Coordinates of C-alpha atoms in Angstrom, one line a residue:
M159 CA -24.6 -17.7 -9.3
I160 CA -21.1 -18.7 -8.8
S161 CA -19.4 -16.7 -6.0
W162 CA -16.3 -14.5 -5.9
E163 CA -14.7 -17.0 -3.5
E164 CA -15.3 -20.2 -5.8
V165 CA -13.6 -18.2 -8.8
R166 CA -10.8 -17.3 -6.6
N167 CA -10.4 -20.7 -5.4
R168 CA -10.6 -22.2 -8.9
F169 CA -7.6 -20.2 -10.0
V170 CA -5.7 -21.0 -6.9
G171 CA -6.1 -24.7 -7.5
D172 CA -4.2 -27.4 -5.8
G173 CA -0.5 -25.8 -6.1
G174 CA -1.7 -22.5 -4.8
A175 CA -1.8 -21.1 -1.3
V176 CA -4.3 -18.6 0.7
Q177 CA -3.6 -16.8 3.9
T178 CA -6.1 -15.1 6.3
M179 CA -5.6 -11.5 6.6
G180 CA -8.0 -9.5 8.8
R181 CA -11.5 -10.8 8.0
R182 CA -10.5 -12.3 4.6
T183 CA -8.6 -14.8 3.1
V184 CA -6.2 -13.6 0.3
A185 CA -4.2 -15.6 -2.4
V186 CA -0.6 -15.7 -1.7
H187 CA 0.2 -17.2 -5.0
Y188 CA -1.5 -19.5 -7.7
G189 CA 1.0 -22.1 -7.9
A190 CA 4.2 -20.3 -9.4
P191 CA 5.1 -17.1 -7.7
A192 CA 8.1 -16.5 -9.9
A193 CA 6.2 -16.9 -13.0
E194 CA 3.5 -14.4 -11.6
Y195 CA 6.2 -11.8 -10.7
A196 CA 7.6 -12.1 -14.4
A197 CA 4.2 -12.0 -16.0
I198 CA 3.3 -8.7 -14.5
D199 CA 5.8 -7.0 -17.0
A200 CA 5.2 -9.4 -19.9
V201 CA 1.3 -9.1 -19.8
G202 CA -0.1 -7.7 -16.9
G203 CA -1.5 -9.1 -13.8
V204 CA -4.9 -9.2 -12.0
C205 CA -4.8 -9.3 -8.1
D206 CA -7.2 -10.5 -5.4
R207 CA -7.3 -7.4 -3.0
A208 CA -9.5 -8.8 -0.5
D209 CA -7.1 -7.7 2.3
R210 CA -8.5 -4.0 1.8
A211 CA -11.4 -2.7 3.4
T212 CA -14.0 -0.1 1.9
F213 CA -15.6 2.5 3.9
Q214 CA -18.1 5.2 2.7
I215 CA -18.0 8.6 4.7
T216 CA -21.3 10.8 4.1
G217 CA -22.7 13.9 5.6
A218 CA -22.1 17.6 5.3
D219 CA -19.1 17.8 7.4
R220 CA -17.3 14.6 6.0
A221 CA -14.3 16.7 4.3
S222 CA -13.5 19.0 7.1
W223 CA -13.9 16.3 9.8
L224 CA -11.4 13.9 8.0
H225 CA -9.2 16.7 7.1
N226 CA -8.7 17.3 10.9
L227 CA -7.9 13.5 11.5
T228 CA -5.4 12.9 8.8
T229 CA -2.1 14.1 7.7
N230 CA -2.7 15.1 4.1
Q231 CA -4.8 17.8 2.3
I232 CA -8.5 16.6 2.1
T233 CA -10.7 19.9 2.0
Q234 CA -9.1 20.9 -1.5
L235 CA -9.7 17.9 -3.1
V236 CA -12.6 17.9 -5.7
P237 CA -14.7 14.9 -6.9
G238 CA -12.5 12.3 -8.8
Q239 CA -9.3 13.2 -6.7
G240 CA -7.8 11.5 -3.9
C241 CA -4.6 11.1 -1.7
Y242 CA -2.6 9.0 0.7
A243 CA -2.4 10.0 4.3
F244 CA -1.9 8.6 7.9
A245 CA -4.2 8.7 10.8
L246 CA -2.3 9.5 13.9
N247 CA -2.8 9.3 17.7
V248 CA -2.1 12.4 19.9
K249 CA 1.5 11.1 20.3
G250 CA 2.0 11.5 16.7
R251 CA 2.1 7.7 15.9
I252 CA 0.6 6.1 12.9
L253 CA -2.7 4.3 13.9
F254 CA -3.3 3.3 10.3
D255 CA -2.8 4.5 6.6
L256 CA -5.4 5.0 4.1
N257 CA -6.4 6.3 0.8
V258 CA -9.0 9.0 0.7
L259 CA -11.1 9.4 -2.5
V260 CA -13.7 12.1 -2.9
D261 CA -16.9 11.5 -4.7
E262 CA -19.8 13.9 -5.4
D263 CA -21.7 12.9 -2.3
R264 CA -19.5 10.7 -0.3
I265 CA -15.7 9.8 0.4
W266 CA -14.4 6.6 -0.1
V267 CA -11.8 5.3 2.4
D268 CA -9.4 2.5 1.4
L269 CA -7.4 0.8 4.3
D270 CA -6.0 -2.5 5.3
D271 CA -8.8 -4.7 6.5
R272 CA -6.7 -5.5 9.7
F273 CA -7.1 -1.8 10.8
V274 CA -10.6 -1.9 10.6
E275 CA -11.6 -2.2 14.2
T276 CA -8.9 0.5 14.9
A277 CA -10.2 2.9 12.5
L278 CA -13.8 2.5 13.4
S279 CA -13.0 3.0 17.2
H280 CA -10.7 6.0 16.3
F281 CA -13.4 7.7 14.0
A282 CA -16.3 7.0 16.6
K283 CA -14.1 8.7 19.3
Y284 CA -13.7 12.0 17.4
T285 CA -17.4 12.1 16.0
V286 CA -19.1 14.4 18.4
A287 CA -21.5 17.0 16.8
E288 CA -20.3 16.6 13.3
D289 CA -22.7 15.7 10.6
V290 CA -20.8 12.6 9.6
R291 CA -21.9 8.9 9.0
I292 CA -19.5 6.0 8.3
S293 CA -20.3 2.7 6.8
D294 CA -18.2 -0.2 6.4
G295 CA -18.8 -1.4 2.9
S296 CA -16.5 -4.3 3.0
E297 CA -19.4 -6.7 2.6
T298 CA -21.1 -4.9 -0.2
F299 CA -17.9 -4.5 -2.4
A300 CA -15.2 -6.7 -3.2
R301 CA -11.8 -5.5 -4.4
L302 CA -9.6 -6.5 -7.3
A303 CA -6.5 -4.6 -8.9
V304 CA -4.6 -4.7 -12.1
V305 CA -1.0 -4.3 -12.2
G306 CA 1.5 -3.3 -14.9
S307 CA 0.9 -1.3 -18.1
G308 CA -0.8 -4.5 -19.7
G309 CA -3.3 -4.7 -16.8
V310 CA -4.2 -1.2 -16.7
A311 CA -4.7 -1.1 -20.4
A312 CA -6.7 -4.5 -20.4
L313 CA -9.0 -3.1 -17.8
G314 CA -9.4 0.0 -19.9
A315 CA -10.4 -2.0 -22.8
I316 CA -12.7 -4.3 -20.8
L317 CA -14.4 -1.1 -19.4
D318 CA -14.2 0.6 -22.8
D319 CA -12.6 3.5 -20.9
N320 CA -10.1 5.3 -22.8
S321 CA -8.8 7.2 -19.7
L322 CA -7.2 3.9 -18.4
R323 CA -5.4 2.9 -21.6
G324 CA -2.6 5.5 -21.6
P325 CA 0.3 5.9 -19.4
R326 CA -0.3 7.0 -15.7
A327 CA 1.5 9.3 -13.5
S328 CA 3.1 7.6 -10.5
A329 CA 1.5 8.1 -7.1
S330 CA 4.7 7.7 -5.4
A331 CA 6.4 10.6 -7.5
D332 CA 9.2 12.4 -5.7
R333 CA 7.6 15.8 -4.7
S334 CA 8.1 18.1 -2.0
S335 CA 6.2 18.0 1.3
E336 CA 5.5 21.7 0.9
V337 CA 3.4 21.3 -2.2
S338 CA -0.1 20.0 -2.8
P339 CA -0.7 16.2 -2.2
T340 CA 0.3 13.9 -4.8
L341 CA -3.1 13.0 -6.0
L342 CA -4.9 9.7 -6.9
T343 CA -7.0 9.8 -9.8
M344 CA -10.6 8.1 -9.6
Y345 CA -12.7 6.9 -12.5
P346 CA -16.2 6.0 -12.2
C347 CA -16.8 3.1 -14.4
R348 CA -19.5 0.6 -15.8
F349 CA -19.4 -3.0 -16.2
G350 CA -22.3 -4.4 -17.6
D351 CA -25.2 -3.1 -15.4
S352 CA -22.9 -2.4 -12.4
S353 CA -21.2 0.8 -11.4
L354 CA -17.5 0.6 -10.0
L355 CA -14.9 2.8 -9.0
V356 CA -11.3 2.7 -10.2
F357 CA -8.5 4.5 -8.9
V358 CA -5.0 4.8 -10.2
N359 CA -2.6 3.7 -7.2
C360 CA 1.0 2.4 -7.5
F361 CA 0.6 0.4 -4.4
C362 CA 3.4 -2.0 -5.3
G363 CA 5.9 0.4 -7.0
M364 CA 4.5 0.2 -10.6
E365 CA 1.7 1.2 -12.7
A366 CA -1.6 -0.4 -11.3
A367 CA -5.3 0.5 -10.9
E368 CA -7.5 -0.6 -7.9
I369 CA -11.1 -1.6 -8.4
I370 CA -14.0 -1.3 -6.1
V371 CA -16.6 -3.5 -7.5
P372 CA -19.8 -4.6 -6.2
A373 CA -19.5 -8.0 -4.5
D374 CA -22.0 -9.9 -6.9
T375 CA -20.1 -8.6 -10.0
A376 CA -16.5 -9.4 -8.8
A377 CA -16.6 -13.1 -9.9
L378 CA -17.6 -12.0 -13.6
L379 CA -15.1 -9.2 -13.7
W380 CA -12.2 -11.3 -12.4
D381 CA -13.3 -14.0 -14.9
R382 CA -13.2 -11.5 -17.7
L383 CA -9.8 -10.2 -16.8
A384 CA -8.2 -13.5 -16.0
R385 CA -9.9 -15.8 -18.7
T386 CA -7.5 -18.9 -19.4
D387 CA -9.0 -19.2 -22.9
T388 CA -7.8 -15.8 -23.9
G389 CA -4.7 -15.4 -21.7
T390 CA -5.7 -11.8 -21.1
L391 CA -4.0 -11.3 -17.6
A392 CA -2.0 -13.4 -15.4
P393 CA -3.5 -14.0 -11.8
V394 CA -1.1 -12.8 -9.3
G395 CA -0.9 -13.3 -5.7
R396 CA 0.3 -11.4 -2.8
R397 CA 3.8 -12.7 -2.7
A398 CA 4.7 -11.4 -6.2
L399 CA 3.3 -7.9 -5.1
D400 CA 5.1 -7.9 -1.7
T401 CA 8.3 -8.7 -3.7
L402 CA 7.5 -5.7 -6.1
R403 CA 6.9 -3.2 -3.3
I404 CA 9.9 -4.2 -1.4
E405 CA 12.0 -3.6 -4.3
A406 CA 10.5 -0.2 -4.5
G407 CA 11.1 0.6 -0.7
I408 CA 7.3 1.1 -0.2
P409 CA 6.2 0.5 3.3
W410 CA 3.1 -1.6 3.7
S411 CA 0.4 -1.5 6.7
V412 CA 1.2 -3.6 9.8
S413 CA 4.7 -4.7 8.9
E414 CA 5.9 -1.1 8.4
L415 CA 3.2 1.1 9.5
N416 CA 1.7 0.7 12.8
D417 CA 1.7 2.6 16.2
E418 CA 5.2 2.1 16.8
V419 CA 6.1 4.4 13.9
V420 CA 5.9 8.1 13.6
P421 CA 5.4 9.5 10.0
A422 CA 9.0 10.8 9.3
E423 CA 10.5 7.4 9.9
T424 CA 8.7 6.0 7.0
M425 CA 10.2 8.3 4.5
Q426 CA 6.8 8.9 3.1
L427 CA 6.3 12.6 4.0
A428 CA 6.1 13.6 0.3
R429 CA 3.4 11.3 -0.4
A430 CA 1.4 11.4 2.9
V431 CA 1.7 14.6 4.7
S432 CA 1.0 18.3 4.0
F433 CA 2.9 20.7 6.0
T434 CA 0.7 23.6 4.9
K435 CA -2.9 22.2 5.9
G436 CA -2.9 23.6 9.4
C437 CA -3.8 21.6 12.6
Y438 CA -4.7 17.8 12.8
L439 CA -4.7 15.3 15.3
G440 CA -0.8 14.4 16.0
Q441 CA 0.5 17.5 14.0
E442 CA 2.4 19.1 16.7
V443 CA 4.7 15.9 16.9
V444 CA 5.2 15.8 13.4
E445 CA 6.1 19.5 13.0
R446 CA 8.2 19.4 15.8
M447 CA 10.3 16.6 14.5
R448 CA 10.6 18.7 11.1
A449 CA 11.4 21.7 12.6
H450 CA 14.2 20.2 14.8
G451 CA 15.2 17.4 12.3
S452 CA 14.9 15.1 15.5
L453 CA 14.8 11.7 13.6
A454 CA 16.2 8.9 15.4
R455 CA 15.6 6.0 12.9
K456 CA 14.3 5.6 9.5
L457 CA 13.2 3.1 6.9
V458 CA 16.2 1.3 5.1
G459 CA 16.8 -1.3 2.5
L460 CA 19.0 -4.4 3.3
E461 CA 20.7 -6.7 1.0
F462 CA 21.7 -10.2 1.8
A463 CA 24.1 -12.9 0.5
T464 CA 22.5 -15.2 -1.9
G465 CA 20.8 -18.1 -0.2
V466 CA 20.0 -16.4 3.0
T467 CA 16.6 -16.7 4.4
V468 CA 15.5 -14.5 7.4
S469 CA 12.2 -14.2 9.0
P470 CA 10.8 -10.7 10.2
P471 CA 10.4 -9.2 12.5
S472 CA 14.1 -9.8 13.4
P473 CA 16.7 -7.4 15.3
I474 CA 19.2 -5.6 13.2
E475 CA 22.5 -5.5 15.2
A476 CA 25.7 -3.5 14.7
E477 CA 28.7 -3.2 16.9
G478 CA 27.2 -6.0 19.3
K479 CA 24.1 -3.7 19.7
T480 CA 20.5 -3.8 18.4
V481 CA 20.0 -0.8 16.0
G482 CA 16.8 -1.5 14.4
T483 CA 14.2 -4.3 13.1
L484 CA 13.9 -6.1 9.8
T485 CA 10.2 -5.7 8.9
S486 CA 9.9 -7.4 5.4
F487 CA 12.1 -9.9 3.5
C488 CA 12.1 -11.4 0.0
H489 CA 14.0 -13.1 -2.6
S490 CA 14.2 -10.5 -5.2
P491 CA 14.6 -11.5 -9.0
K492 CA 15.4 -7.9 -10.0
V493 CA 18.5 -7.7 -7.7
G494 CA 19.3 -11.4 -7.8
R495 CA 19.7 -11.6 -4.0
P496 CA 17.6 -11.6 -0.8
I497 CA 16.5 -8.1 0.4
G498 CA 14.3 -6.5 2.9
L499 CA 13.0 -3.3 4.6
G500 CA 13.6 -2.3 8.1
Y501 CA 13.9 0.4 10.5
A502 CA 17.5 1.5 11.7
R503 CA 19.1 4.1 13.8
V504 CA 20.1 7.1 11.5
V505 CA 23.7 6.5 12.5
H506 CA 23.6 3.1 10.8
S507 CA 21.5 3.9 8.0
R508 CA 24.3 5.0 5.6
P509 CA 24.4 2.8 2.4
G510 CA 27.2 0.4 2.5
T511 CA 26.9 -0.1 6.4
V512 CA 27.1 -3.8 7.1
V513 CA 24.7 -5.0 9.9
T514 CA 23.8 -8.4 11.2
V515 CA 20.1 -9.7 11.1
G516 CA 20.0 -13.2 13.0
R517 CA 23.1 -15.2 11.9
A518 CA 23.2 -13.5 8.4
S519 CA 25.2 -10.4 7.4
A520 CA 23.4 -7.6 5.4
T521 CA 24.5 -4.3 3.7
I522 CA 22.2 -1.3 4.1
R523 CA 21.4 -0.4 0.5
A524 CA 19.4 2.9 -0.9
W525 CA 16.0 2.2 -2.5
P526 CA 14.4 1.7 -4.9
F527 CA 16.6 -1.4 -5.2
Q528 CA 18.5 -1.6 -8.7
R529 CA 20.3 -4.7 -10.1
L530 CA 23.9 -4.7 -9.1
T531 CA 26.5 -4.2 -11.8
E532 CA 29.2 -6.9 -12.1
E533 CA 31.5 -4.5 -10.3
Q534 CA 29.3 -3.7 -7.4
S535 CA 28.5 -7.4 -7.0
S536 CA 32.0 -8.3 -6.8
G537 CA 32.6 -5.8 -4.3
W538 CA 29.7 -6.7 -2.1
S539 CA 30.9 -7.6 1.5
A540 CA 29.2 -10.3 3.5
G541 CA 30.9 -8.9 6.7

């Protein structure tokens, strides 16, 4: 039987590129990153998500235990629902971010593969007398995704699941932190003789669905989604996805989300934090910052002049002082200029503020990034 890696490498071909992330290699692109980006809107994309790890948590105490270790509401979720959350240390800093998906007899946890050791160590530290069992299913399951309305519709057609064919609500909708968590929706599906889980997750800022599929079925499903003879979906690498999420202002694991960051700085409180759930590890720091409004820095967007290239992480400077760090950078087809994300001191985070990154000038912009009008473009300052 052909392996998933062989299928993936066949699509990468001579002109593509792969990158090692955690325990896996991931397709950076398949030979034409700009065309992959454009194809997402045109026909939809299918993505290699080998950079994601899959845990299963079982045992009678699984929901209450995980509820006490994460920032979002877990115990009120019912089978088929999920949410995005942070796991914090006692100082309120982010150890890792995760998607939590509640099934009938287990909880599925989806996280960046580079955080696996941190997560397993953290979970073990806080498992004492609880009836909880954690298994890393990353060898058992492979991870794929479809992106764009065409991608989700194509997946629904292949799986013969009407629930995936209609428009989905955005998982990053603007909602108050005081209400119920923004829900992820999970669909148990069949593909041939295999059971798989699909969950709607706008991880790159647009309609998308992630797939947890048995490893021995991944090659067949990928081949069906990306068949070159039918042109079903375009294989899309991580570079195009990274560009989309930077344009949307979505922080990703490791680059923006790590143990140097507290939740309020990420600007993801509405998505990741419940302020009505009660106590959890790190909650005191999160609540104190909210009560006092004591935010020293925050995630911002940055826009550069055409032709500029900067390698993150790089210091953000203003008035001769370091005021933050550029964490992500891309050349944006949507904006028509290079853009980035980074953390900047609140006093330097106002849109229109001119800063310096390396030898390049940049302007702080609100995100999600929008294409500039001709008037805005002519008024842009290079500093």
